[in-house]
Tab-separated table of C-alpha atoms and ligand atoms in Angstrom:
chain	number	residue	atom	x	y	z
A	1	UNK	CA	-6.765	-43.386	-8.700
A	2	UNK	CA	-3.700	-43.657	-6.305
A	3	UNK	CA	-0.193	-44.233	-7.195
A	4	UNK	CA	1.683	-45.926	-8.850
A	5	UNK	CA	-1.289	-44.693	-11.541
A	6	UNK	CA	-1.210	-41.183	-10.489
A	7	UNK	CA	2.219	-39.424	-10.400
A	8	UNK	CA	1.830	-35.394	-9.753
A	9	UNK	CA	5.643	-35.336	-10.550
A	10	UNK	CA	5.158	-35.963	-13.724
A	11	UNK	CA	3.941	-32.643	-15.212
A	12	UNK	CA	6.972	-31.327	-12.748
A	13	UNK	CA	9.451	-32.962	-15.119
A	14	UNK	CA	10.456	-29.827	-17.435
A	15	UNK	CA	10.234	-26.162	-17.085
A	16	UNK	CA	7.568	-25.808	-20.262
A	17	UNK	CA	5.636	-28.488	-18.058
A	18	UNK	CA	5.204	-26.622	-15.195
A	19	UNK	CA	4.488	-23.478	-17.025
A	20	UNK	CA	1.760	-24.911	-18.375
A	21	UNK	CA	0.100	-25.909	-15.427
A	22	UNK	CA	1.122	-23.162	-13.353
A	23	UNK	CA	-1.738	-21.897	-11.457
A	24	UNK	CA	-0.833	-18.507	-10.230
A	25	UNK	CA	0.866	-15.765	-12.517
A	26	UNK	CA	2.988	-12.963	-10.909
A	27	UNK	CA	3.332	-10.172	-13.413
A	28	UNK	CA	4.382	-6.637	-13.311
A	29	UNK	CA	0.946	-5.728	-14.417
A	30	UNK	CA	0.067	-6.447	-10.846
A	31	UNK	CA	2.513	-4.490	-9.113
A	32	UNK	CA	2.129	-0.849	-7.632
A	33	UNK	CA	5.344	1.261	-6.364
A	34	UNK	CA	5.428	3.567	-3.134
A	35	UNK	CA	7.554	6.565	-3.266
A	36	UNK	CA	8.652	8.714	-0.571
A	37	UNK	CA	7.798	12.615	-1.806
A	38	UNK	CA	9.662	15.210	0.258
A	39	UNK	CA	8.424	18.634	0.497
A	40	UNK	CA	12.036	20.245	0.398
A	41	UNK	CA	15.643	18.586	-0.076
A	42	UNK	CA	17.789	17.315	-2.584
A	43	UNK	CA	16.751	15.309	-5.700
A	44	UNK	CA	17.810	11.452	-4.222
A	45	UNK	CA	18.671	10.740	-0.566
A	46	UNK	CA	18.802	7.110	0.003
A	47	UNK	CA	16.260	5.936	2.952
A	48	UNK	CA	18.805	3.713	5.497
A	49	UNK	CA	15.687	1.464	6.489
A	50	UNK	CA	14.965	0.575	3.203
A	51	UNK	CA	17.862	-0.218	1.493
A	52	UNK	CA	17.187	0.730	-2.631
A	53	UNK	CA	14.507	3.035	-1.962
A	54	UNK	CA	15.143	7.155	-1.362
A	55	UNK	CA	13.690	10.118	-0.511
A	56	UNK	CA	12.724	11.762	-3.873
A	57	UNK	CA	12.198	15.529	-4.256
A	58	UNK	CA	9.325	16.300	-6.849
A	59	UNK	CA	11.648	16.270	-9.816
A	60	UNK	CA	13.317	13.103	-7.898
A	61	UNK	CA	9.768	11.813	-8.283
A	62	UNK	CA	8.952	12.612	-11.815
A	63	UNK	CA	12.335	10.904	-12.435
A	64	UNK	CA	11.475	7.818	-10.324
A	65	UNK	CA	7.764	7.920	-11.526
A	66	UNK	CA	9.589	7.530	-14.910
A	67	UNK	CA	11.856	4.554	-14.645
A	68	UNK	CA	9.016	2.764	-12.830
A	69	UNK	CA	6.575	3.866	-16.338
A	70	UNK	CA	9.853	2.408	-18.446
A	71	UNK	CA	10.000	-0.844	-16.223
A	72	UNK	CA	6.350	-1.551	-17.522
A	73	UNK	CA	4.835	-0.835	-13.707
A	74	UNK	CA	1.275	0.235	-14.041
A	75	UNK	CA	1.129	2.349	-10.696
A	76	UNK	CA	2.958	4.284	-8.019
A	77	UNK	CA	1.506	5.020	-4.420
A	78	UNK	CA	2.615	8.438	-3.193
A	79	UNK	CA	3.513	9.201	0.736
A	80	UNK	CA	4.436	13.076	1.127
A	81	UNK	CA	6.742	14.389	4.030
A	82	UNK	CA	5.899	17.955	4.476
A	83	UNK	CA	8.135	21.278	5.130
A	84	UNK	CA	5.939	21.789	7.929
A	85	UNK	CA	3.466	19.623	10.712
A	86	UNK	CA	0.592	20.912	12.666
A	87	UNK	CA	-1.852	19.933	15.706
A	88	UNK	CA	-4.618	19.143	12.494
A	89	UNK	CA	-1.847	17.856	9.629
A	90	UNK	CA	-3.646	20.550	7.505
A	91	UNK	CA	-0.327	19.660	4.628
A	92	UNK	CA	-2.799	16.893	3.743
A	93	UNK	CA	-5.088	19.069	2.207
A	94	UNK	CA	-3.587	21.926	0.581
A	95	UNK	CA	-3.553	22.289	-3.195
A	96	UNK	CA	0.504	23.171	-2.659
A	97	UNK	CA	1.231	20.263	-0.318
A	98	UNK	CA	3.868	17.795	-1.230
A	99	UNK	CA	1.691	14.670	-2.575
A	100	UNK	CA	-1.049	17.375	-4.889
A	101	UNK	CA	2.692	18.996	-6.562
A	102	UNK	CA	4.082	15.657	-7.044
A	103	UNK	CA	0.767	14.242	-8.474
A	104	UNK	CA	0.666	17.141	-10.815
A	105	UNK	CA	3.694	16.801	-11.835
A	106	UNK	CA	4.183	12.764	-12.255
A	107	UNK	CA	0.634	13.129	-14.416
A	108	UNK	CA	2.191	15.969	-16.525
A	109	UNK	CA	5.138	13.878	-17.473
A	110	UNK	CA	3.689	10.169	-17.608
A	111	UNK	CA	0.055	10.669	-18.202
A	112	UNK	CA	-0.263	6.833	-18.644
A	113	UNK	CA	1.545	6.210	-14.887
A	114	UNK	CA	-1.467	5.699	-12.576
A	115	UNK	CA	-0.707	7.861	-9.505
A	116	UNK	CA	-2.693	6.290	-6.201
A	117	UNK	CA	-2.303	9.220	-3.452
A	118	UNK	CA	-1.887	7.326	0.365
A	119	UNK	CA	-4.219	9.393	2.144
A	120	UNK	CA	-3.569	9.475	6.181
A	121	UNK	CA	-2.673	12.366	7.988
A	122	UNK	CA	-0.189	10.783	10.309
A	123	UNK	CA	2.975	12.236	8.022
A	124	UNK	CA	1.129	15.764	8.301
A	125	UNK	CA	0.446	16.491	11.868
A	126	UNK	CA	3.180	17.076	14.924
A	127	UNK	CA	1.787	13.875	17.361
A	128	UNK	CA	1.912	11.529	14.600
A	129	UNK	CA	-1.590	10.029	14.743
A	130	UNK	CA	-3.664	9.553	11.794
A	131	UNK	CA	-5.917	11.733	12.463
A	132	UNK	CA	-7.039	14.930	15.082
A	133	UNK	CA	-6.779	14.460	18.855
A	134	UNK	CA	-9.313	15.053	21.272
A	135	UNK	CA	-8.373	16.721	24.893
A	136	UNK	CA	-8.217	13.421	26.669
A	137	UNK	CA	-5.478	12.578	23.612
A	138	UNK	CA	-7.843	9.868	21.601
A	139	UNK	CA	-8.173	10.076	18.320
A	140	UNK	CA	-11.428	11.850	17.323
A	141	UNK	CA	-12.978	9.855	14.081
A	142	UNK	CA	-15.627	12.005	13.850
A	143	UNK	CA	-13.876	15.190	13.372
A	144	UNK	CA	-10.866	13.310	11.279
A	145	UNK	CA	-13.677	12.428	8.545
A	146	UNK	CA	-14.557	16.071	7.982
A	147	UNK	CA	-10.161	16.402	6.990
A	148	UNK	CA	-9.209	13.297	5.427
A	149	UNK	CA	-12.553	14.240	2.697
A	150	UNK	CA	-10.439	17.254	2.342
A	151	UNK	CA	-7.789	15.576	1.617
A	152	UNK	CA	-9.118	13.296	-0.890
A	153	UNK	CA	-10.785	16.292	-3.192
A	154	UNK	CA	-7.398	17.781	-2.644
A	155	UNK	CA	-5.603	14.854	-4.037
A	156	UNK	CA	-8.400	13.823	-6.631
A	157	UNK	CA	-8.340	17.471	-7.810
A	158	UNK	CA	-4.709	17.441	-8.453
A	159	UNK	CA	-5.348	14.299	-10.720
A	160	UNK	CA	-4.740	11.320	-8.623
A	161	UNK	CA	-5.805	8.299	-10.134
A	162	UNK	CA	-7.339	6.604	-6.593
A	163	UNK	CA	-7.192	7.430	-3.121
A	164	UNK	CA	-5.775	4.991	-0.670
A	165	UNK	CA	-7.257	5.835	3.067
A	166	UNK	CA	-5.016	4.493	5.095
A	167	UNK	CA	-6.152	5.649	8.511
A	168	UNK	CA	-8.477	3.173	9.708
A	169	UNK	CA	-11.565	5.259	11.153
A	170	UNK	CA	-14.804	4.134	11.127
A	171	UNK	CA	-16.783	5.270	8.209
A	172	UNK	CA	-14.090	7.382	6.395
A	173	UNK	CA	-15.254	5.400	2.776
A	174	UNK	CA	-18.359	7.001	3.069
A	175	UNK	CA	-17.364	10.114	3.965
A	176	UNK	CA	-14.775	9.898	1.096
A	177	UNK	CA	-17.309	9.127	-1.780
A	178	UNK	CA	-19.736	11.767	-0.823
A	179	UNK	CA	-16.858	14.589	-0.912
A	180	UNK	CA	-15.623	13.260	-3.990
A	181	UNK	CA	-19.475	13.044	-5.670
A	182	UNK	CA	-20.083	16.439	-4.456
A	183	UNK	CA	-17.108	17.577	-5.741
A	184	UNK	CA	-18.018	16.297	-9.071
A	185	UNK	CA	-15.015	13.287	-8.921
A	186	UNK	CA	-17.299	10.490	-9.478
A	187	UNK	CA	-14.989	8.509	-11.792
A	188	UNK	CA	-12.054	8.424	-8.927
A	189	UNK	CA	-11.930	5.032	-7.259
A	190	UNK	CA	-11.246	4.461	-3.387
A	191	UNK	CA	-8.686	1.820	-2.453
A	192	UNK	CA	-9.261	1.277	0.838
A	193	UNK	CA	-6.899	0.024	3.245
A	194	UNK	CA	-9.603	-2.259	4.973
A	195	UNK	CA	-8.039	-4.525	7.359
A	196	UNK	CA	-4.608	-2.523	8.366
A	197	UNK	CA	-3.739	-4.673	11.578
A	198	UNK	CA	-1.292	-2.344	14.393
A	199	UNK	CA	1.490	-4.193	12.688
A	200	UNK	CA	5.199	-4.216	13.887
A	201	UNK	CA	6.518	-4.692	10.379
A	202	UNK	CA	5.649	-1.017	9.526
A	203	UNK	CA	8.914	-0.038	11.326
A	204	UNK	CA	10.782	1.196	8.714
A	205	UNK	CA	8.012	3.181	6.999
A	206	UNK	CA	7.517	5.262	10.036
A	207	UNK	CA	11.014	6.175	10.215
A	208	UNK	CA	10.901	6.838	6.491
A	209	UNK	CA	7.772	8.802	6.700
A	210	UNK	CA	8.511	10.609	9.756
A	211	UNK	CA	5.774	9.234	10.964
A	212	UNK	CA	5.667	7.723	14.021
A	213	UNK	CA	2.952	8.752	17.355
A	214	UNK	CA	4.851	10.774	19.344
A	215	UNK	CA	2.932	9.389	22.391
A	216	UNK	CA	1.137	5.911	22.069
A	217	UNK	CA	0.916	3.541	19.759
A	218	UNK	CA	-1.907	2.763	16.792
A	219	UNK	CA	-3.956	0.301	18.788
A	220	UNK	CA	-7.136	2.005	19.497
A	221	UNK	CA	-7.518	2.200	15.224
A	222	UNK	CA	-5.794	0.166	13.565
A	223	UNK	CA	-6.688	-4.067	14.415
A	224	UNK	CA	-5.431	-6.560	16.672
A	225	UNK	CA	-3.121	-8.954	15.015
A	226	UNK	CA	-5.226	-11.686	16.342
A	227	UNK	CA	-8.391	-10.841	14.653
A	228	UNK	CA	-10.008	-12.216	11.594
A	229	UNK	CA	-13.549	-12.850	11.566
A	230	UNK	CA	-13.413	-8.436	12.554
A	231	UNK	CA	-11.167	-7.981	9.181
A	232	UNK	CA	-14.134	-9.273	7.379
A	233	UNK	CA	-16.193	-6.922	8.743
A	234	UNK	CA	-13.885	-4.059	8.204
A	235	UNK	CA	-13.998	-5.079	4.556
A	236	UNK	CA	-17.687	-5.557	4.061
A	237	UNK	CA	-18.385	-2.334	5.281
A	238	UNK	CA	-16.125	-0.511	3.457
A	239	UNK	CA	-17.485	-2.354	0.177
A	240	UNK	CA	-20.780	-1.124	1.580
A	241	UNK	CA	-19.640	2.403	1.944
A	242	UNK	CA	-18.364	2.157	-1.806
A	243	UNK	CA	-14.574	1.425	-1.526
A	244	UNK	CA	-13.548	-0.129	-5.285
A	245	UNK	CA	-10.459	-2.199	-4.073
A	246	UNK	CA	-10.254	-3.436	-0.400
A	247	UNK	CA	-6.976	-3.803	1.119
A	248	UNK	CA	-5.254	-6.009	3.517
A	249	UNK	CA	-1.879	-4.885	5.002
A	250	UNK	CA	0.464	-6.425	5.969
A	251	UNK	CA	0.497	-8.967	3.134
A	252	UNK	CA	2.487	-12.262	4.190
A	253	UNK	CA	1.845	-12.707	8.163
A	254	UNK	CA	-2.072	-12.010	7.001
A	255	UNK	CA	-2.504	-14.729	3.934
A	256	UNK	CA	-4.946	-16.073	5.313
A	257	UNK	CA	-7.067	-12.616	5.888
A	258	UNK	CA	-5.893	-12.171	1.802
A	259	UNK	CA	-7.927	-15.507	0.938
A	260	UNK	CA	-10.740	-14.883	3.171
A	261	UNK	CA	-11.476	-11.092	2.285
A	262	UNK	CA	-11.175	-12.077	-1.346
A	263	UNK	CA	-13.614	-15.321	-0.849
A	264	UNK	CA	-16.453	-13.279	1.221
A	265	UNK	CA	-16.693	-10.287	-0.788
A	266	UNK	CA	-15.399	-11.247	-4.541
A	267	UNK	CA	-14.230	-7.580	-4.523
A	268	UNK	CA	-10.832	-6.690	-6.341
A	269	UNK	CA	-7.922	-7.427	-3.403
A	270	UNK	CA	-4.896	-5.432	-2.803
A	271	UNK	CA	-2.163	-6.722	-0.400
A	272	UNK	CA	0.461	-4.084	0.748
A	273	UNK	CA	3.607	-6.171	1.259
A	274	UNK	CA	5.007	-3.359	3.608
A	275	UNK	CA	8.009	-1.918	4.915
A	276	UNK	CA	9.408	-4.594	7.314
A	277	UNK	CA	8.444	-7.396	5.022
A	278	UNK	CA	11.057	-5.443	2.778
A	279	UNK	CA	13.371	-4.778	5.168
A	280	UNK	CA	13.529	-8.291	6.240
A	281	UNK	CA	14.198	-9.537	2.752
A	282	UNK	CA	16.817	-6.968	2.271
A	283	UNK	CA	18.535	-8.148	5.450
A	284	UNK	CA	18.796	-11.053	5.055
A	285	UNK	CA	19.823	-11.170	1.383
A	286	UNK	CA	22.533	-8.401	2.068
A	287	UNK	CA	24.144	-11.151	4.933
A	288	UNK	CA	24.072	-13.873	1.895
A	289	UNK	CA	21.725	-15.698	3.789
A	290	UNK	CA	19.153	-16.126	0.470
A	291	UNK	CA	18.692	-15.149	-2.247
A	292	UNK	CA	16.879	-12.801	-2.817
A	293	UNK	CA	15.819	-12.898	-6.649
A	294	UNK	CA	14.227	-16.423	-5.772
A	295	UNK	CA	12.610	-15.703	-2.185
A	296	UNK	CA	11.413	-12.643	-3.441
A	297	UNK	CA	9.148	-14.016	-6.463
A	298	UNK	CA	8.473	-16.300	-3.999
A	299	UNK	CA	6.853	-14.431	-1.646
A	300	UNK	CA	5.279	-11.879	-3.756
A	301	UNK	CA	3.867	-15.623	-5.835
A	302	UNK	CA	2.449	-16.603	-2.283
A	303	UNK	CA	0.522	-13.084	-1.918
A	304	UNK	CA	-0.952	-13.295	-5.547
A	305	UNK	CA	-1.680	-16.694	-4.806
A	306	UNK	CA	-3.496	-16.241	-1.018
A	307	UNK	CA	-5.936	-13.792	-3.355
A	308	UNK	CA	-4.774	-10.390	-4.203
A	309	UNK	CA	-5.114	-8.926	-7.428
A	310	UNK	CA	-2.751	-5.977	-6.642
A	311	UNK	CA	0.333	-6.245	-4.669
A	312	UNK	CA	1.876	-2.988	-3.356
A	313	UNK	CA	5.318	-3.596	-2.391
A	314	UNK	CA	8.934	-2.022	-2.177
A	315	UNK	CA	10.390	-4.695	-4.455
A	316	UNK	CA	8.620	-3.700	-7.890
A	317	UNK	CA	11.633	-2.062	-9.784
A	318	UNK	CA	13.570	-5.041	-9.006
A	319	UNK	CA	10.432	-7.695	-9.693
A	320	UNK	CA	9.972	-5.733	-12.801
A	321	UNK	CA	13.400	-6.171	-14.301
A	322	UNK	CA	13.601	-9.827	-12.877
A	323	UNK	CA	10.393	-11.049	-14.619
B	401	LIG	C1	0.011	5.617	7.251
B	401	LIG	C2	0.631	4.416	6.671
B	401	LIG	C3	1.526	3.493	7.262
B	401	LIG	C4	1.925	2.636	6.240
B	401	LIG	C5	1.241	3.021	5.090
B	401	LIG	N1	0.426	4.101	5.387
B	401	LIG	C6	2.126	3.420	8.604
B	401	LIG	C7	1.325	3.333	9.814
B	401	LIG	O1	0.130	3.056	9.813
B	401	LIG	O2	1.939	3.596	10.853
B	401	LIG	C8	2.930	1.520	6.372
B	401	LIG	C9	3.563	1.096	5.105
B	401	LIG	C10	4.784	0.276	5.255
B	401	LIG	O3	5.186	-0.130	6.364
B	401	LIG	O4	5.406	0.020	4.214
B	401	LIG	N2	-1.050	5.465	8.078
């Protein structure tokens, strides 16, 4: 029945109307916080790009770990910068790297903290790519398998909670569950970052991560903006190859990829609202031009309501205090 019988405003009329019918919850519980780990340097160094978040030494990160545990925040996602890089990035996988002492030492002081470990080796090797280069300068998947399952026994060992494979080659989940099977880590889940598109919003990340390809860009592993239909692939195989949680990044120029992975698989969805989605917000709120309590929850409302269960995003002190 049509108006004047049917009036949608009124259950808009009050706020304990619209609660009621509210369809979509944002909640801390949903929120996971990256952290910037840095191998050597001072407790705190504020990160320019990304204006609230620092550099944290380990005992900076046990301290950050911490407040985000106090702010009711179920997870953080670790990203290590190393004292040293080399041709392989072989920081990623030893037991004294950056990300397996901070992970030991976060899980020693909040057991309860989840600690997800990012697990790429573009912050660990000297040409920036995620992974080892062949002569002709491409990235070898093949041989990049063989060290990112290093990688992920290395972090799993130290006592991260999941794995996040960020590096886009092909069959990497596979790779990762047989290591960690053989290894004995059954009960370790894989969040995989499924459909990572060669985004330019990850701008400030690589300048906070040090990670940026010292020749070429991202495009010949990561996907092309413009692709769906191949992000559902992506996803189905990695649900194939045993990932737990499947991953969409960015989160708000890629709703639509949210809804659909989330639709075609059913799987638990995690949207990584990155860097320069942050960045943006920041901007923009700094120059008064919105505020940036309201078009935060409003954005991070849109993600949870495109699909994702899990939103990883820059904003979840703030979100946390706000809600
Ligand atoms: C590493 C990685 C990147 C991000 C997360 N893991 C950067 C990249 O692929 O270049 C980006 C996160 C962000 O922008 O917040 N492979």
């Amino acid at each position: 029945m049509a108006f004047p019988a049917t009036r949608l405003r009124r259950l808009r009329q009050t706020g304990v109307l619209r609660g009621l019918v509210r369809e979509t919850e944002l909640s801390v519980a949903h929120l996971v916080y990256p952290m910037f780990v840095v191998a050597a340097g001072p407790r705190r160094t504020p990160i320019p790009e990304l204006p609230g978040i620092d550099h944290l030494s380990i005992d900076g990160a046990v301290e950050e770990a911490g407040i985000a545990h106090a702010l009711g925040i179920p997870a953080v996602l670790l990203f290590g910068l190393p004292a040293s890089k080399d041709a392989e990035g072989s920081g990623a996988w030893d037991e004294e790297g950056v990300v397996q002492l901070a992970t030991r030492a976060i899980k020693a002081a909040h057991p309860d903290l989840l600690v997800f470990t990012d697990l790429c080796l573009c912050e660990y090797t000297s040409h920036g790519h995620c992974g080892v280069l062949r002569a002709d300068g491409v990235v070898d998947n093949d041989a990049t398998l063989e060290l990112l399952a290093r990688t992920a026994v290395a972090q799993a060992e130290a006592g991260a909670d999941a794995v996040a494979p960020s590096d886009m080659m092909d069959g990497r989940v596979g790779a990762l569950r047989a290591a960690l099977d053989d290894h004995g880590l059954t009960e370790t889940p894989i969040v995989a970052y499924s459909a990572k598109y060669a985004s330019a919003f990850y701008g400030p990340f690589r300048v906070a991560a040090d990670s940026a390809p010292a020749t070429g860009d991202r495009r010949g592993y990561q996907m092309d903006p413009a692709n769906a239909l191949e992000a559902l692939r992506e996803a189905k195989l990695d649900a194939e190859e045993g990932a737990d949680v499947l991953m969409v990044k960015p989160a708000l120029p890629y709703l639509d990829i949210i809804r659909r992975v989330k639709e075609a698989t059913g799987m638990p969805v995690a949207a990584y609202n990155v860097s320069g989605e942050y960045a943006m917000l920041k901007a923009a709120a700094a120059q008064g031009l919105l505020d940036e309590r309201a078009a935060v929850l409003e954005a991070l409302t849109g993600i949870r309501r495109a699909g994702a269960d899990i939103i990883i995003t820059y904003h979840a002190k703030d979100v946390a205090q706000w809600l």
